[in-house]
mmCIF file of C-alpha atoms in Angstrom:
data_model
loop_
_atom_site.group_PDB
_atom_site.id
_atom_site.type_symbol
_atom_site.label_atom_id
_atom_site.label_comp_id
_atom_site.label_asym_id
_atom_site.label_seq_id
_atom_site.Cartn_x
_atom_site.Cartn_y
_atom_site.Cartn_z
ATOM 1 C CA UNK A 997 -10.622 1.993 30.743
ATOM 2 C CA UNK A 998 -9.533 -0.335 28.513
ATOM 3 C CA UNK A 999 -6.040 1.621 27.623
ATOM 4 C CA UNK A 1000 -5.215 2.497 31.297
ATOM 5 C CA UNK A 1001 -5.622 -0.492 32.765
ATOM 6 C CA UNK A 1002 -3.264 -2.255 29.687
ATOM 7 C CA UNK A 1003 -1.051 1.103 30.201
ATOM 8 C CA UNK A 1004 -0.983 0.112 34.172
ATOM 9 C CA UNK A 1005 -0.075 -3.454 32.691
ATOM 10 C CA UNK A 1006 2.561 -2.503 30.625
ATOM 11 C CA UNK A 1007 4.023 -0.333 33.624
ATOM 12 C CA UNK A 1008 4.706 -3.446 36.303
ATOM 13 C CA UNK A 1009 6.488 -5.359 33.551
ATOM 14 C CA UNK A 1010 8.446 -2.824 32.671
ATOM 15 C CA UNK A 1011 9.074 -1.393 36.228
ATOM 16 C CA UNK A 1012 9.273 -5.836 37.239
ATOM 17 C CA UNK A 1013 12.404 -5.668 34.214
ATOM 18 C CA UNK A 1014 14.489 -3.344 36.738
ATOM 19 C CA UNK A 1015 13.785 -0.467 35.380
ATOM 20 C CA UNK A 1016 13.142 3.222 36.540
ATOM 21 C CA UNK A 1017 10.223 4.733 36.920
ATOM 22 C CA UNK A 1018 11.832 8.212 33.896
ATOM 23 C CA UNK A 1019 12.512 5.274 31.784
ATOM 24 C CA UNK A 1020 9.331 4.020 31.908
ATOM 25 C CA UNK A 1021 7.503 7.534 31.132
ATOM 26 C CA UNK A 1022 9.721 7.594 28.676
ATOM 27 C CA UNK A 1023 9.129 4.378 27.035
ATOM 28 C CA UNK A 1024 5.189 5.266 27.680
ATOM 29 C CA UNK A 1025 5.623 8.909 26.153
ATOM 30 C CA UNK A 1026 7.634 7.202 22.763
ATOM 31 C CA UNK A 1027 4.331 4.306 22.706
ATOM 32 C CA UNK A 1028 2.009 7.342 22.640
ATOM 33 C CA UNK A 1029 4.230 9.062 19.512
ATOM 34 C CA UNK A 1030 4.119 5.941 17.785
ATOM 35 C CA UNK A 1031 0.138 5.086 18.651
ATOM 36 C CA UNK A 1032 -0.458 8.859 17.283
ATOM 37 C CA UNK A 1033 1.791 8.007 13.823
ATOM 38 C CA UNK A 1034 -0.504 4.774 13.616
ATOM 39 C CA UNK A 1035 -3.329 6.009 14.262
ATOM 40 C CA UNK A 1036 -3.089 9.451 11.762
ATOM 41 C CA UNK A 1037 -1.512 6.379 9.202
ATOM 42 C CA UNK A 1038 -5.181 4.537 9.512
ATOM 43 C CA UNK A 1039 -6.532 8.560 9.160
ATOM 44 C CA UNK A 1040 -4.417 9.400 6.085
ATOM 45 C CA UNK A 1041 -3.557 12.392 8.354
ATOM 46 C CA UNK A 1042 -0.395 13.375 6.834
ATOM 47 C CA UNK A 1043 0.199 15.796 9.078
ATOM 48 C CA UNK A 1044 -0.058 14.351 11.858
ATOM 49 C CA UNK A 1045 1.768 11.563 10.870
ATOM 50 C CA UNK A 1046 4.821 13.965 10.227
ATOM 51 C CA UNK A 1047 4.408 15.546 13.592
ATOM 52 C CA UNK A 1048 4.044 12.161 15.860
ATOM 53 C CA UNK A 1049 7.043 10.744 13.654
ATOM 54 C CA UNK A 1050 9.359 13.941 14.163
ATOM 55 C CA UNK A 1051 8.169 14.323 17.675
ATOM 56 C CA UNK A 1052 9.313 10.348 17.756
ATOM 57 C CA UNK A 1053 12.524 10.841 16.408
ATOM 58 C CA UNK A 1054 13.832 13.872 18.294
ATOM 59 C CA UNK A 1055 12.641 12.214 21.677
ATOM 60 C CA UNK A 1056 12.624 8.709 21.621
ATOM 61 C CA UNK A 1057 15.561 7.303 18.607
ATOM 62 C CA UNK A 1058 17.625 5.901 21.940
ATOM 63 C CA UNK A 1059 14.484 3.219 21.340
ATOM 64 C CA UNK A 1060 14.486 2.441 18.035
ATOM 65 C CA UNK A 1061 17.513 0.393 15.309
ATOM 66 C CA UNK A 1062 18.179 2.141 12.491
ATOM 67 C CA UNK A 1063 16.578 0.072 10.080
ATOM 68 C CA UNK A 1064 13.013 1.499 12.698
ATOM 69 C CA UNK A 1065 14.513 4.811 12.666
ATOM 70 C CA UNK A 1066 14.637 4.859 8.420
ATOM 71 C CA UNK A 1067 11.054 3.190 7.978
ATOM 72 C CA UNK A 1068 9.763 5.990 9.985
ATOM 73 C CA UNK A 1069 12.151 8.787 8.039
ATOM 74 C CA UNK A 1070 10.068 6.881 4.927
ATOM 75 C CA UNK A 1071 7.131 7.473 6.185
ATOM 76 C CA UNK A 1072 8.151 11.096 7.402
ATOM 77 C CA UNK A 1073 9.040 11.980 3.796
ATOM 78 C CA UNK A 1074 5.852 10.044 2.253
ATOM 79 C CA UNK A 1075 3.862 12.631 4.425
ATOM 80 C CA UNK A 1076 5.841 15.319 2.814
ATOM 81 C CA UNK A 1077 5.251 14.577 -0.626
ATOM 82 C CA UNK A 1078 1.497 14.013 0.004
ATOM 83 C CA UNK A 1079 1.773 17.384 1.824
ATOM 84 C CA UNK A 1080 3.110 18.384 -1.745
ATOM 85 C CA UNK A 1081 6.085 19.222 0.916
ATOM 86 C CA UNK A 1082 8.523 17.780 -2.148
ATOM 87 C CA UNK A 1083 11.560 20.062 -1.292
ATOM 88 C CA UNK A 1084 10.993 19.527 2.920
ATOM 89 C CA UNK A 1085 11.001 15.653 1.793
ATOM 90 C CA UNK A 1086 14.416 14.848 0.298
ATOM 91 C CA UNK A 1087 16.916 15.688 3.096
ATOM 92 C CA UNK A 1088 13.895 13.065 5.069
ATOM 93 C CA UNK A 1089 14.708 10.627 2.773
ATOM 94 C CA UNK A 1090 18.297 11.194 1.864
ATOM 95 C CA UNK A 1091 19.249 10.494 5.929
ATOM 96 C CA UNK A 1092 16.674 7.417 5.420
ATOM 97 C CA UNK A 1093 18.881 5.670 2.805
ATOM 98 C CA UNK A 1094 22.148 6.454 4.997
ATOM 99 C CA UNK A 1095 20.650 4.943 7.485
ATOM 100 C CA UNK A 1096 19.059 1.624 5.932
ATOM 101 C CA UNK A 1097 20.929 1.524 2.456
ATOM 102 C CA UNK A 1098 19.091 -1.216 1.242
ATOM 103 C CA UNK A 1099 15.337 0.094 2.371
ATOM 104 C CA UNK A 1100 14.362 0.853 -1.701
ATOM 105 C CA UNK A 1101 11.097 2.742 -0.436
ATOM 106 C CA UNK A 1102 13.559 5.689 1.024
ATOM 107 C CA UNK A 1103 14.520 5.544 -2.945
ATOM 108 C CA UNK A 1104 12.020 4.869 -4.578
ATOM 109 C CA UNK A 1105 10.245 8.033 -2.802
ATOM 110 C CA UNK A 1106 13.125 9.833 -3.568
ATOM 111 C CA UNK A 1107 12.391 9.720 -7.167
ATOM 112 C CA UNK A 1108 9.130 10.496 -6.141
ATOM 113 C CA UNK A 1109 9.655 13.744 -4.691
ATOM 114 C CA UNK A 1110 12.454 14.527 -7.041
ATOM 115 C CA UNK A 1111 10.101 13.750 -9.854
ATOM 116 C CA UNK A 1112 7.661 16.386 -8.499
ATOM 117 C CA UNK A 1113 10.241 18.864 -8.935
ATOM 118 C CA UNK A 1114 10.813 18.478 -12.253
ATOM 119 C CA UNK A 1115 14.369 16.915 -11.268
ATOM 120 C CA UNK A 1116 14.060 14.139 -14.452
ATOM 121 C CA UNK A 1117 17.897 13.119 -13.989
ATOM 122 C CA UNK A 1118 17.514 12.694 -10.324
ATOM 123 C CA UNK A 1119 14.077 10.653 -10.129
ATOM 124 C CA UNK A 1120 15.643 8.224 -12.799
ATOM 125 C CA UNK A 1121 19.000 7.478 -10.726
ATOM 126 C CA UNK A 1122 16.343 6.925 -7.447
ATOM 127 C CA UNK A 1123 14.325 4.614 -9.364
ATOM 128 C CA UNK A 1124 17.010 3.009 -11.216
ATOM 129 C CA UNK A 1125 18.583 2.304 -7.826
ATOM 130 C CA UNK A 1126 15.557 1.314 -5.933
ATOM 131 C CA UNK A 1127 14.979 -1.610 -8.522
ATOM 132 C CA UNK A 1128 18.986 -2.105 -8.379
ATOM 133 C CA UNK A 1129 18.202 -3.015 -4.105
ATOM 134 C CA UNK A 1130 15.881 -5.616 -5.483
ATOM 135 C CA UNK A 1131 12.034 -6.758 -4.061
ATOM 136 C CA UNK A 1132 14.112 -9.107 -1.010
ATOM 137 C CA UNK A 1133 11.115 -8.234 1.194
ATOM 138 C CA UNK A 1134 7.911 -7.653 0.486
ATOM 139 C CA UNK A 1135 8.363 -3.666 1.210
ATOM 140 C CA UNK A 1136 11.255 -3.812 -1.050
ATOM 141 C CA UNK A 1137 9.356 -5.864 -3.494
ATOM 142 C CA UNK A 1138 6.407 -3.185 -3.403
ATOM 143 C CA UNK A 1139 8.766 -0.215 -4.307
ATOM 144 C CA UNK A 1140 10.509 -1.715 -6.724
ATOM 145 C CA UNK A 1141 7.506 -2.346 -8.647
ATOM 146 C CA UNK A 1142 6.658 1.193 -8.433
ATOM 147 C CA UNK A 1143 9.933 2.276 -9.366
ATOM 148 C CA UNK A 1144 9.173 0.104 -12.485
ATOM 149 C CA UNK A 1145 5.919 1.922 -13.194
ATOM 150 C CA UNK A 1146 7.308 4.981 -12.968
ATOM 151 C CA UNK A 1147 10.634 4.741 -15.337
ATOM 152 C CA UNK A 1148 7.780 3.009 -17.762
ATOM 153 C CA UNK A 1149 5.434 6.005 -17.685
ATOM 154 C CA UNK A 1150 8.987 9.200 -18.263
#
């Protein structure tokens, strides 16, 4: 009941901004994809993360900045890595670096997927790129530390 009331309040707030009913429905549907992905992340359900964020990007990219889309692509790539679908993760993570070249987490995950496929030279290059970008955000700092650890382990 609580979520129904919140959804109604959100609907009224959006309608008050002059958005049409189809626009409001679109936004609500997109919010559902993000809620599902957040729940899946909380439960470490990697298949659900991949599925919900793919659906979001397919139907809702008009609602996101390039940086947000890159974050979602990184989460999809990470999910694919956890599902041992490293080959599938590579193009997703490359797209992530195209949308947001300074997103060190995308580069670090590219290194992880490459290493899992025994592409050591590629992995090293991606981890060096991660370190080159630097830890200017909390997420980048985590990626830089991970890249340093992985390079030291080779």
